[in-house]
Coordinates of C-alpha atoms in Angstrom, one line a residue:
X1 CA 11.3 47.3 -10.9
X2 CA 7.5 47.0 -10.5
X3 CA 6.0 44.3 -8.3
X4 CA 5.1 42.3 -11.4
X5 CA 8.8 42.4 -12.6
X6 CA 10.0 41.2 -9.2
X7 CA 7.4 38.4 -9.2
X8 CA 8.3 37.2 -12.7
X9 CA 12.0 37.2 -11.8
X10 CA 11.3 35.2 -8.7
X11 CA 9.2 32.6 -10.6
X12 CA 12.0 32.3 -13.2
X13 CA 14.6 31.9 -10.5
X14 CA 12.6 29.2 -8.8
X15 CA 12.0 27.3 -12.0
X16 CA 15.7 27.4 -13.2
X17 CA 17.8 24.3 -12.4
X18 CA 20.1 26.3 -10.1
X19 CA 17.3 28.2 -8.4
X20 CA 16.6 27.7 -4.7
X21 CA 13.3 26.2 -5.3
X22 CA 14.2 23.3 -7.6
X23 CA 11.6 21.4 -9.7
X24 CA 8.3 20.4 -8.3
X25 CA 8.3 16.7 -7.4
X26 CA 5.2 14.7 -8.1
X27 CA 4.5 11.3 -6.6
X28 CA 1.4 9.1 -6.6
X29 CA 0.2 6.6 -4.0
X30 CA -2.5 4.0 -4.4
X31 CA -4.1 2.8 -1.2
X32 CA -5.8 -0.6 -1.4
X33 CA -6.8 -3.3 1.1
X34 CA -9.4 -4.7 3.4
X35 CA -13.0 -3.3 3.2
X36 CA -13.6 -1.0 6.1
X37 CA -10.0 -1.4 7.1
X38 CA -9.3 2.3 7.7
X39 CA -7.7 3.3 4.4
X40 CA -9.5 6.7 4.2
X41 CA -8.6 7.5 7.8
X42 CA -4.9 6.8 7.1
X43 CA -4.9 9.1 4.1
X44 CA -6.7 11.9 5.9
X45 CA -4.2 11.7 8.8
X46 CA -1.3 11.8 6.3
X47 CA -2.7 15.0 4.8
X48 CA -3.4 16.4 8.3
X49 CA -7.1 16.7 7.6
X50 CA -9.6 16.5 10.4
X51 CA -12.6 15.4 8.3
X52 CA -14.9 12.5 9.3
X53 CA -14.1 9.6 6.8
X54 CA -16.9 8.5 4.5
X55 CA -17.2 5.1 2.9
X56 CA -15.2 5.0 -0.3
X57 CA -17.2 4.5 -3.5
X58 CA -15.1 2.6 -6.2
X59 CA -11.9 4.7 -6.8
X60 CA -11.4 8.1 -5.2
X61 CA -8.8 10.7 -5.6
X62 CA -7.3 13.5 -3.4
X63 CA -4.0 15.2 -3.3
X64 CA -1.7 17.0 -0.8
X65 CA 1.0 19.6 -1.2
X66 CA 4.1 20.1 0.9
X67 CA 7.2 22.3 0.6
X68 CA 10.6 20.6 1.3
X69 CA 11.9 23.8 2.8
X70 CA 11.1 27.5 3.3
X71 CA 10.5 29.4 0.0
X72 CA 10.6 26.2 -2.0
X73 CA 7.8 25.3 -4.4
X74 CA 5.4 22.7 -2.9
X75 CA 5.7 19.1 -4.0
X76 CA 2.5 17.3 -5.0
X77 CA 1.3 13.9 -3.8
X78 CA -1.6 12.3 -5.6
X79 CA -3.5 9.8 -3.4
X80 CA -5.8 7.2 -5.0
X81 CA -8.0 5.0 -2.9
X82 CA -9.6 1.8 -4.1
X83 CA -12.8 0.9 -2.2
X84 CA -14.7 -2.4 -1.9
X85 CA -11.8 -4.6 -0.7
X86 CA -11.0 -7.0 -3.6
X87 CA -14.3 -6.5 -5.5
X88 CA -13.2 -3.7 -7.8
X89 CA -9.6 -4.6 -8.5
X90 CA -10.0 -4.1 -12.2
X91 CA -9.9 -0.3 -11.5
X92 CA -6.2 -0.6 -10.5
X93 CA -5.3 0.1 -14.1
X94 CA -6.8 3.6 -14.0
X95 CA -4.3 5.3 -11.7
X96 CA -1.1 3.3 -12.6
X97 CA 0.0 4.2 -16.1
X98 CA 3.2 4.1 -18.1
X99 CA 3.5 7.9 -17.6
X100 CA 3.6 7.8 -13.8
X101 CA 5.0 4.3 -13.1
X102 CA 8.4 5.8 -12.1
X103 CA 6.9 7.8 -9.3
X104 CA 4.2 5.4 -8.1
X105 CA 3.9 3.5 -4.8
X106 CA 1.3 1.2 -3.2
X107 CA 0.0 1.2 0.4
X108 CA -1.8 -2.1 1.3
X109 CA -4.0 -1.9 4.4
X110 CA -4.9 -5.2 6.1
X111 CA -7.4 -5.5 8.9
X112 CA -5.7 -7.4 11.7
X113 CA -9.0 -8.0 13.4
X114 CA -10.1 -10.3 10.5
X115 CA -7.2 -12.7 10.0
X116 CA -9.4 -15.2 8.0
X117 CA -9.7 -12.6 5.3
X118 CA -6.1 -11.3 5.5
X119 CA -4.2 -13.7 3.1
X120 CA -6.9 -13.7 0.4
X121 CA -7.1 -9.9 0.4
X122 CA -3.4 -9.5 0.3
X123 CA -2.8 -12.1 -2.4
X124 CA -5.5 -11.0 -4.8
X125 CA -4.7 -7.2 -4.6
X126 CA -1.0 -7.6 -4.9
X127 CA -1.3 -10.1 -7.7
X128 CA -3.6 -7.7 -9.6
X129 CA -1.2 -4.8 -9.2
X130 CA 1.8 -6.9 -10.1
X131 CA 0.2 -8.2 -13.3
X132 CA -0.8 -4.7 -14.3
X133 CA 2.7 -3.2 -13.6
X134 CA 4.4 -6.1 -15.5
X135 CA 2.2 -5.3 -18.5
X136 CA 3.4 -1.7 -18.4
X137 CA 7.0 -2.8 -18.0
X138 CA 6.7 -5.1 -21.0
X139 CA 5.4 -2.2 -23.1
X140 CA 8.1 0.2 -21.8
X141 CA 10.8 -2.4 -22.7
X142 CA 9.8 -1.8 -26.4
X143 CA 9.2 2.0 -26.2
X144 CA 11.5 3.3 -23.5
X145 CA 13.9 0.5 -22.3
X146 CA 15.9 3.0 -20.1
X147 CA 12.9 3.6 -17.9
X148 CA 12.1 -0.1 -17.7
X149 CA 15.6 -0.9 -16.7
X150 CA 15.6 1.9 -14.1
X151 CA 12.4 0.6 -12.5
X152 CA 13.7 -3.0 -12.4
X153 CA 17.0 -1.9 -10.9
X154 CA 15.2 0.2 -8.2
X155 CA 13.1 -2.8 -7.4
X156 CA 16.2 -4.7 -6.3
X157 CA 17.4 -1.7 -4.2
X158 CA 15.0 -2.5 -1.4
X159 CA 17.8 -4.8 -0.1
X160 CA 21.5 -4.0 0.0
X161 CA 23.5 -6.3 -2.2
X162 CA 25.4 -7.7 0.8
X163 CA 22.1 -8.6 2.6
X164 CA 22.1 -12.4 3.2
X165 CA 18.6 -12.7 1.7
X166 CA 19.4 -10.7 -1.5
X167 CA 18.9 -13.8 -3.8
X168 CA 16.1 -15.3 -1.8
X169 CA 13.4 -12.6 -2.0
X170 CA 11.1 -11.5 -4.8
X171 CA 10.8 -7.7 -4.5
X172 CA 7.5 -6.0 -5.5
X173 CA 8.0 -4.0 -8.8
X174 CA 7.1 -0.7 -7.2
X175 CA 7.6 0.6 -3.6
X176 CA 5.2 -1.0 -1.2
X177 CA 4.1 -0.3 2.4
X178 CA 2.0 -2.9 4.3
X179 CA -0.1 -1.5 7.2
X180 CA -1.8 -3.8 9.7
X181 CA -4.8 -1.7 11.0
X182 CA -7.0 -2.1 14.1
X183 CA -4.1 -3.2 16.3
X184 CA -6.2 -2.2 19.4
X185 CA -8.6 -5.1 18.6
X186 CA -5.8 -7.5 17.4
X187 CA -4.0 -6.9 20.7
X188 CA -6.8 -8.7 22.6
X189 CA -6.2 -11.9 20.5
X190 CA -4.5 -15.0 22.0
X191 CA -0.7 -14.6 22.0
X192 CA -0.1 -17.6 19.7
X193 CA -2.6 -16.2 17.1
X194 CA -0.9 -12.8 17.3
X195 CA 2.5 -14.4 16.8
X196 CA 1.3 -16.3 13.7
X197 CA -0.1 -13.2 12.1
X198 CA 2.9 -11.0 13.0
X199 CA 5.5 -13.5 11.8
X200 CA 3.6 -14.1 8.6
X201 CA 3.3 -10.4 7.8
X202 CA 7.0 -10.0 8.6
X203 CA 7.8 -12.7 6.1
X204 CA 5.5 -11.3 3.4
X205 CA 6.9 -7.8 3.8
X206 CA 10.5 -8.9 3.7
X207 CA 9.9 -11.2 0.8
X208 CA 8.3 -8.4 -1.2
X209 CA 10.9 -5.8 -0.1
X210 CA 8.1 -3.8 1.6
X211 CA 7.9 -1.8 4.8
X212 CA 5.5 -3.0 7.6
X213 CA 3.7 -1.0 10.3
X214 CA 0.9 -1.8 12.7
X215 CA -1.5 1.0 13.5
X216 CA -4.7 1.8 15.4
X217 CA -6.6 4.8 16.8
X218 CA -3.5 5.6 18.9
X219 CA -1.9 8.9 17.8
X220 CA 1.7 7.4 18.3
X221 CA 0.9 4.5 16.0
X222 CA -0.8 6.7 13.4
X223 CA 2.4 8.9 13.4
X224 CA 4.5 5.8 12.6
X225 CA 2.3 4.9 9.6
X226 CA 2.4 8.6 8.5
X227 CA 6.2 8.6 8.5
X228 CA 6.3 5.6 6.1
X229 CA 3.7 7.1 3.7
X230 CA 5.2 10.6 3.8
X231 CA 8.5 8.9 2.7
X232 CA 6.7 7.5 -0.4
X233 CA 4.6 10.6 -1.1
X234 CA 6.9 13.5 -0.3
X235 CA 10.3 12.0 -0.1
X236 CA 10.7 12.7 3.6
X237 CA 13.5 11.0 5.6
X238 CA 12.7 7.4 6.4
X239 CA 12.7 6.4 10.1
X240 CA 15.6 4.1 11.1
X241 CA 13.8 2.7 14.2
X242 CA 12.7 -1.0 14.2
X243 CA 10.3 -2.9 16.4
X244 CA 10.1 -6.7 15.8
X245 CA 8.7 -7.8 19.2
X246 CA 5.5 -9.7 18.5
X247 CA 3.9 -8.6 21.8
X248 CA 4.1 -5.0 20.6
X249 CA 3.1 -3.1 17.4
X250 CA 5.5 -4.0 14.6
X251 CA 7.4 -1.3 12.7
X252 CA 10.0 -2.5 10.2
X253 CA 11.2 -0.3 7.3
X254 CA 12.0 -2.1 4.0
X255 CA 15.3 -4.0 4.1
X256 CA 15.6 -3.9 7.9
X257 CA 14.5 -7.5 8.6
X258 CA 16.0 -10.9 7.6
X259 CA 14.7 -14.5 7.2
X260 CA 17.0 -15.7 10.0
X261 CA 15.4 -13.2 12.4
X262 CA 11.9 -14.0 11.3
X263 CA 12.5 -17.8 11.7
X264 CA 10.6 -20.7 10.2
X265 CA 6.8 -20.7 9.8
X266 CA 5.0 -21.1 13.2
X267 CA 4.2 -24.9 13.1
X268 CA 5.9 -28.2 14.0
X269 CA 8.7 -29.6 11.8
X270 CA 6.6 -32.8 11.2
X271 CA 3.7 -30.6 9.8
X272 CA 6.2 -28.7 7.6
X273 CA 7.4 -32.0 6.3
X274 CA 3.9 -33.0 5.2
X275 CA 3.1 -29.7 3.4
X276 CA 3.9 -29.7 -0.2
X277 CA 5.0 -26.3 -1.3
X278 CA 7.1 -25.1 -4.3
X279 CA 8.1 -21.7 -2.9
X280 CA 8.7 -20.3 0.6
X281 CA 5.6 -18.0 0.1
X282 CA 3.4 -21.1 -0.6
X283 CA 4.7 -22.8 2.6
X284 CA 3.9 -19.8 4.7
X285 CA 0.4 -19.6 3.1
X286 CA -0.4 -23.2 4.0
X287 CA 0.8 -22.8 7.6
X288 CA -1.2 -19.5 8.0
X289 CA -4.4 -20.9 6.4
X290 CA -4.2 -24.0 8.7
X291 CA -4.6 -21.6 11.7
X292 CA -6.9 -19.1 9.9
X293 CA -9.1 -21.0 7.3
X294 CA -9.6 -18.4 4.5
X295 CA -12.8 -16.8 3.4
X296 CA -13.3 -17.4 -0.3
X297 CA -12.4 -14.7 -2.8
X298 CA -16.1 -14.6 -3.9
X299 CA -17.2 -13.9 -0.3
X300 CA -14.8 -11.0 -0.1
X301 CA -16.0 -9.7 -3.5
X302 CA -19.7 -9.5 -2.5
X303 CA -20.3 -5.8 -2.4
X304 CA -23.4 -3.6 -2.2
X305 CA -24.5 -2.1 -5.6
X306 CA -24.0 1.6 -5.2
X307 CA -26.8 2.1 -7.8
X308 CA -29.3 0.8 -5.1
X309 CA -27.9 3.0 -2.3
X310 CA -30.4 5.8 -1.3
X311 CA -27.6 8.3 -0.7
X312 CA -26.8 8.4 -4.4
X313 CA -30.5 8.6 -5.6
X314 CA -31.2 10.7 -8.6
X315 CA -34.9 10.6 -9.6
X316 CA -34.5 11.1 -13.4
X317 CA -31.6 8.6 -13.7
X318 CA -33.4 6.1 -11.5
X319 CA -36.6 6.3 -13.6
X320 CA -34.7 5.7 -16.8
X321 CA -32.7 2.8 -15.2
X322 CA -36.0 1.2 -14.0
X323 CA -37.3 1.5 -17.6
X324 CA -34.1 -0.1 -19.0
X325 CA -34.3 -3.0 -16.5
X326 CA -37.9 -3.6 -17.3

């Protein structure tokens, strides 16, 4: 055989169902969250790139490739990152489509050093993603009901059927990891404030069937976040370790917590009695916002116009734009 014959035979062998290589696996991950919360840094660390992170403009894309074993074809992970905090959430519909919904996951990065922005950021971004995914599922139910059923079934799999909270939670429609960033700053907070934030994020993660991890500049904590994201992006083994001590960084893979372990919202029974809430999530929100009054959604949306930023200046375009404005 010539070298070309050998190469062709090898490619065919890898591509065949029984070949050693198997099919290339493609996954997509959308990273959203707090403005300047460290999303770009987290993605670069996952891809083992040593670049200096730049501010994200609108929606940015990159990808990584990894082989599951020696001589196997490399799997591909598509990483999308939404910049601007909550101000550009309409762009969520660009990366998540009916074609890739089965292999899509979300990473929500929340800045622990700004607890007054935390709930509003989380609520608005997750609601926007959930609304968009539900629209896709409604379409799929008409065009491809098997896929819609598979996604809904997988959604319930974040908890085992014998888990005591199986009927009490409301799993997110696609796999979700919540990352609390800037733990090094958060660690300096008053212990009761830390406890309120930690318990609340444990409840949210458990309620949505998500994994939760706190991270900072520390290499050990970054590695823990990487383990969870690599599980979503490349199908790596998920860590079985759990850390629920509020005086330490939390690390709780999906399905490894329970409402009985989390306990009630951190406030007095008399206060809980006065709060009118229709759902457990609403009750936790009221308790959390009593300690950390929220910034309004519009404050969080205020974002600098990239068209006015000198680093994107283009003389011809700017002249035409000035004419148009005039």
